[in-house]
Coordinates of C-alpha atoms in Angstrom, one line a residue:
M17 CA -9.2 -4.1 39.3
A18 CA -8.8 -4.1 35.5
E19 CA -7.3 -0.9 34.1
T20 CA -9.6 1.1 31.7
L21 CA -8.0 2.7 28.7
D22 CA -8.9 6.3 27.9
I23 CA -9.2 6.1 24.1
H24 CA -9.6 9.1 21.9
P25 CA -8.1 10.9 18.9
A26 CA -4.5 11.8 19.7
S27 CA -3.6 15.4 20.6
P28 CA -0.5 16.8 19.0
E29 CA 1.5 16.0 22.2
E30 CA 0.1 12.4 22.2
R31 CA 0.9 12.0 18.6
L32 CA 4.5 12.7 19.4
Q33 CA 4.3 10.0 22.1
C34 CA 2.8 7.6 19.4
Y35 CA 5.8 8.3 17.1
E36 CA 8.2 7.8 20.0
N37 CA 6.6 4.5 21.0
V38 CA 6.8 2.9 17.6
Y39 CA 10.5 3.7 17.2
E40 CA 11.4 0.2 18.5
F41 CA 9.7 -1.5 15.5
W42 CA 9.5 1.1 12.7
P43 CA 12.5 3.5 13.0
M44 CA 12.8 6.1 10.3
A45 CA 16.3 7.0 11.3
P46 CA 19.1 5.6 13.5
S47 CA 18.5 8.2 16.2
L48 CA 15.2 8.8 18.0
E49 CA 15.5 12.5 17.5
E50 CA 15.8 12.2 13.7
H51 CA 13.1 9.6 13.7
L52 CA 10.7 12.0 15.4
R53 CA 11.7 14.8 13.0
L54 CA 11.0 12.7 10.0
R55 CA 7.7 11.5 11.3
L56 CA 6.6 15.0 12.0
T57 CA 7.4 16.1 8.4
S58 CA 6.3 12.9 6.6
P59 CA 3.4 13.4 4.2
K60 CA 2.2 9.9 5.0
H61 CA 2.1 10.2 8.8
Q62 CA 0.7 13.8 8.7
R63 CA -2.4 12.7 6.7
A64 CA -3.3 9.9 9.1
H65 CA -5.9 10.1 11.9
W66 CA -4.0 9.0 15.1
Y67 CA -5.7 7.3 18.0
A68 CA -4.3 6.9 21.5
G69 CA -5.1 4.6 24.4
C70 CA -3.9 6.2 27.6
L71 CA -3.3 5.2 31.2
G72 CA -2.5 7.9 33.7
G73 CA -2.1 10.5 30.9
R74 CA 0.5 8.3 29.1
V75 CA 0.0 6.8 25.6
V76 CA 0.4 3.0 26.0
A77 CA -1.3 1.8 22.8
S78 CA -1.9 3.6 19.5
L79 CA -2.5 3.4 15.8
G80 CA -3.0 5.5 12.7
C81 CA -6.0 5.4 10.3
F82 CA -4.7 6.5 6.9
P83 CA -7.4 7.7 4.5
L84 CA -7.9 5.3 1.6
N85 CA -10.8 4.8 -0.7
Y86 CA -11.7 1.6 -2.5
Y87 CA -13.5 0.3 -5.6
L88 CA -16.0 -2.4 -4.6
D89 CA -17.9 -3.9 -7.6
G90 CA -17.4 -0.7 -9.5
R91 CA -18.5 1.7 -6.8
E92 CA -16.1 4.0 -4.9
V93 CA -16.3 3.4 -1.1
E94 CA -14.8 5.6 1.5
G95 CA -12.5 4.0 4.0
F96 CA -9.0 3.9 5.5
S97 CA -6.1 1.6 6.1
I98 CA -4.8 0.9 9.6
G99 CA -1.1 1.2 10.4
S100 CA 1.5 1.5 13.2
V101 CA -0.5 -0.6 15.6
H102 CA 1.6 -0.6 18.8
T103 CA 1.5 -1.3 22.5
R104 CA 4.3 -0.4 24.9
P105 CA 6.1 -3.6 26.0
E106 CA 5.1 -3.4 29.6
Y107 CA 1.4 -3.2 28.7
R108 CA 1.2 -6.1 26.1
R109 CA -1.1 -9.1 26.3
R110 CA -3.9 -7.1 27.9
G111 CA -5.9 -6.6 24.7
F112 CA -5.2 -2.8 24.6
A113 CA -4.3 -2.7 20.9
A114 CA -7.6 -4.5 20.0
E115 CA -9.5 -2.0 22.2
V116 CA -8.0 1.0 20.4
M117 CA -8.6 -0.6 17.0
D118 CA -12.3 -1.2 17.8
W119 CA -12.7 2.4 19.1
A120 CA -11.0 3.9 16.1
E121 CA -13.1 1.9 13.6
R122 CA -16.3 3.0 15.3
D123 CA -15.1 6.6 15.3
R124 CA -14.3 6.4 11.6
V125 CA -17.7 4.9 10.8
K126 CA -19.2 8.1 12.3
Q127 CA -17.1 10.0 9.8
G128 CA -18.6 8.0 6.9
D129 CA -16.0 5.3 6.4
R130 CA -17.3 1.9 5.3
L131 CA -14.2 -0.3 4.6
S132 CA -10.9 -0.8 6.3
S133 CA -7.7 -2.6 5.4
L134 CA -4.3 -3.3 6.9
F135 CA -1.0 -4.9 6.0
S136 CA -0.2 -7.4 8.8
D137 CA 3.4 -8.0 9.8
I138 CA 2.3 -10.5 12.6
D139 CA 0.2 -13.6 12.5
P140 CA -2.8 -12.7 10.5
D141 CA -5.0 -14.7 12.8
Y142 CA -4.6 -11.9 15.4
Y143 CA -6.5 -9.5 13.1
G144 CA -8.7 -12.3 11.9
K145 CA -10.2 -12.5 15.4
Q146 CA -11.2 -8.8 14.9
G147 CA -13.0 -9.4 11.7
Y148 CA -10.3 -8.9 9.1
L149 CA -10.2 -11.2 6.1
R150 CA -7.0 -12.4 4.7
C151 CA -6.3 -11.7 1.0
P152 CA -3.8 -13.4 -1.3
S153 CA -0.5 -11.5 -1.0
W154 CA 2.4 -12.2 -3.2
K155 CA 6.0 -11.0 -3.6
A156 CA 7.8 -11.3 -6.9
W157 CA 11.5 -11.4 -7.8
A158 CA 13.4 -11.7 -11.1
A159 CA 17.1 -11.2 -11.8
A160 CA 17.7 -8.3 -14.1
D161 CA 18.1 -9.6 -17.6
P162 CA 19.6 -7.4 -20.4
A163 CA 19.3 -10.3 -22.9
S164 CA 18.0 -9.7 -26.4
L165 CA 14.3 -9.2 -26.7
G166 CA 12.1 -10.9 -29.3
T167 CA 10.8 -9.2 -32.4
G168 CA 7.4 -8.6 -30.9
E169 CA 8.9 -7.2 -27.7
L170 CA 11.3 -4.9 -29.6
S171 CA 8.3 -3.2 -31.2
W172 CA 7.1 -2.0 -27.8
D173 CA 8.9 0.4 -25.6
L174 CA 9.2 1.9 -22.1
Q175 CA 9.5 5.7 -22.1
P176 CA 10.3 7.8 -19.0
F177 CA 8.0 10.7 -18.2
P178 CA 7.4 13.2 -15.4
A179 CA 4.4 11.9 -13.4
S180 CA 3.4 15.3 -12.1
R181 CA 2.5 16.4 -15.6
A182 CA 0.5 13.3 -16.4
L183 CA -1.8 12.8 -13.4
P184 CA -5.1 12.7 -15.4
E185 CA -3.8 10.1 -17.8
L186 CA -2.3 8.0 -15.0
Q187 CA -5.6 8.2 -13.1
E188 CA -7.5 7.1 -16.1
I189 CA -5.3 4.1 -17.0
Y190 CA -5.2 3.0 -13.3
R191 CA -8.9 3.1 -13.0
A192 CA -9.5 1.3 -16.3
Y193 CA -7.4 -1.6 -15.1
H194 CA -7.7 -1.8 -11.3
G195 CA -11.2 -0.4 -11.1
S196 CA -12.5 -3.2 -13.3
Y197 CA -11.8 -5.8 -10.6
P198 CA -14.3 -6.5 -7.7
L199 CA -12.0 -5.0 -5.1
A200 CA -9.2 -2.4 -5.6
V201 CA -7.8 0.8 -4.1
A202 CA -9.4 3.9 -5.5
R203 CA -7.2 6.9 -6.3
P204 CA -8.8 10.4 -6.5
L205 CA -6.6 13.1 -8.0
G206 CA -5.6 14.4 -4.5
Y207 CA -4.5 10.9 -3.5
W208 CA -2.3 10.7 -6.7
K209 CA -0.6 13.9 -5.7
Y210 CA 0.0 12.5 -2.3
T211 CA 1.7 9.4 -3.7
L212 CA 4.2 11.7 -5.5
L213 CA 5.0 13.5 -2.3
K214 CA 5.3 10.1 -0.5
Q215 CA 8.1 8.8 -2.8
P216 CA 9.3 11.8 -4.8
R217 CA 12.4 9.9 -6.3
D218 CA 10.4 7.2 -8.0
E219 CA 10.8 6.7 -11.8
F220 CA 7.7 6.4 -14.1
Y221 CA 7.7 4.7 -17.6
W222 CA 4.9 4.6 -20.2
L223 CA 4.3 1.4 -22.0
K224 CA 4.2 2.3 -25.7
D225 CA 2.9 0.0 -28.4
P226 CA 4.3 -0.1 -32.0
E227 CA 2.1 2.9 -32.9
S228 CA 3.5 4.9 -30.0
Q229 CA 0.1 4.7 -28.2
T230 CA 0.2 4.5 -24.4
Q231 CA -0.9 1.1 -23.2
G232 CA 0.1 1.2 -19.6
Y233 CA 2.7 2.5 -17.1
V234 CA 5.0 1.3 -14.4
R235 CA 6.4 3.0 -11.3
V236 CA 9.7 1.8 -9.9
T237 CA 11.6 2.6 -6.7
E238 CA 15.4 2.3 -6.4
M239 CA 16.3 0.0 -3.5
E240 CA 19.8 -1.4 -2.8
G241 CA 20.8 -1.6 -6.4
A242 CA 17.5 -3.2 -7.5
W243 CA 14.1 -2.0 -8.7
L244 CA 11.0 -2.3 -6.7
I245 CA 7.8 -2.2 -8.7
S246 CA 5.6 0.2 -6.7
D247 CA 2.7 0.6 -9.1
F248 CA 1.5 -0.5 -12.5
A249 CA -1.5 -0.6 -14.8
V250 CA -2.2 -1.6 -18.4
R251 CA -5.0 -0.8 -20.9
R252 CA -5.2 -3.7 -23.3
E253 CA -5.7 -7.4 -23.1
R254 CA -4.2 -8.1 -19.7
S255 CA -2.1 -11.2 -20.0
D256 CA -0.1 -10.1 -23.1
S257 CA 0.2 -6.5 -21.9
L258 CA 1.4 -7.5 -18.5
R259 CA 3.9 -9.9 -19.9
L260 CA 5.2 -7.1 -22.3
L261 CA 5.3 -4.5 -19.5
F262 CA 7.3 -6.6 -17.1
R263 CA 9.5 -8.2 -19.7
L264 CA 10.6 -4.7 -20.8
V265 CA 11.0 -3.6 -17.1
I266 CA 13.3 -6.6 -16.4
D267 CA 15.3 -5.8 -19.6
L268 CA 15.6 -2.1 -18.8
A269 CA 16.7 -2.9 -15.3
G270 CA 19.5 -5.1 -16.6
R271 CA 20.6 -2.4 -19.1
K272 CA 20.7 0.1 -16.2
G273 CA 22.9 -2.2 -14.1
K274 CA 20.3 -3.2 -11.6
T275 CA 20.6 -6.6 -9.9
G276 CA 17.0 -7.5 -10.1
V277 CA 13.3 -6.5 -10.1
G278 CA 10.8 -7.3 -7.4
G279 CA 7.6 -6.1 -5.7
W280 CA 4.0 -6.9 -5.0
L281 CA 2.5 -8.4 -8.2
P282 CA -0.7 -10.5 -8.7
D283 CA -0.8 -14.2 -9.4
E284 CA -1.2 -14.1 -13.2
P285 CA 0.3 -16.7 -15.6
A286 CA 2.1 -14.0 -17.5
I287 CA 3.8 -12.8 -14.3
R288 CA 4.6 -16.3 -13.1
S289 CA 6.4 -16.8 -16.4
L290 CA 8.8 -14.0 -15.6
F291 CA 9.1 -13.9 -11.8
D292 CA 9.5 -16.2 -8.9
L293 CA 6.2 -15.5 -7.1
Q294 CA 6.0 -16.4 -3.4
P295 CA 3.4 -15.7 -0.7
R296 CA 4.2 -12.7 1.5
T297 CA 4.8 -13.4 5.2
Q298 CA 5.1 -9.7 5.9
S299 CA 2.6 -7.0 4.9
V300 CA -0.2 -9.5 4.4
T301 CA -3.2 -7.7 2.9
M302 CA -6.4 -7.9 5.0
V303 CA -9.8 -6.2 4.6
K304 CA -12.9 -5.6 6.8
S305 CA -16.3 -4.3 6.0
L306 CA -17.5 -1.7 8.6
D307 CA -21.0 -1.6 7.1
A308 CA -23.5 -4.5 7.5
G309 CA -24.8 -3.7 4.0
L310 CA -21.3 -4.0 2.5
K311 CA -20.5 -7.7 1.9
I312 CA -16.9 -8.8 1.3
E313 CA -17.0 -12.2 -0.6
E314 CA -14.3 -14.6 -1.8
G315 CA -14.3 -13.0 -5.2
H316 CA -13.3 -9.6 -3.7
L317 CA -10.5 -11.2 -1.7
E318 CA -9.0 -13.0 -4.6
T319 CA -8.5 -9.8 -6.6
A320 CA -7.0 -7.8 -3.7
D321 CA -3.6 -9.3 -4.7
R322 CA -3.5 -6.3 -7.1
F323 CA -3.1 -3.8 -4.3
C324 CA 0.1 -2.0 -5.1
K325 CA 3.1 -1.3 -2.9
I326 CA 2.7 2.5 -3.2
D327 CA -0.6 2.2 -1.3
H328 CA 1.0 0.5 1.7
V329 CA 0.7 2.6 4.8

């Protein structure tokens, strides 16, 4: 007789089992004890809705639904992003993860969510069978270059600033850029505050034009002697502004002794002129409409390559 999963929102005790189960793939520390402590105190994991599929009172499959809103054709749509999809080794290949995902999606729809995303570390076809659509997903890399800048570039500047004191301006610049595309992550003020808690050591820089007007920003994360671009946005004409922003980032990284600059960046000519851009084979962006009246079309998928690394769950 086929075993029937008991699927439901995870209790605090079951959430701990979820954290313990995923240790084999996503350890947050060398020891299980420290991994559990970090998960229990992590802002990212504490804000998620966790779902458990149980057999005999034991969590055998689980996932987290991380609240995440979206811009879709200029409208803000409530949703979430799925992460930490896991099945215990002895219960794999029985379709349990897909069952938990389906149950969780239907439960989130009852709460008003209409759009879901995930970042696939496995063959995207697995999630494609469950209705998720693959989006272009790129990773960029450039060696840090402290070479002399041109005259036009020298008239622009990157200026460090404390993000916690500039959230309204960050929010406005982000929306003006990303929100103008058919599909993008939306960031209410509360979500902005969460991203600062998520990665508190990140550095922020304003992009300043020759008149000292703010024309964009970039957020970078230190990683093994290099800079990871976690977030960015620009105000003005996009191609020139993007080229200036990232040219200055590469130069500044070189002057600070970094080995290089990388991250999730969109496929734009200005970006390809500065970075080696390759398709991601990990963290492939995928989206799914949970509302029959909410259509995801090719134009939406094409612009999802602007999803930023800071929004990864």
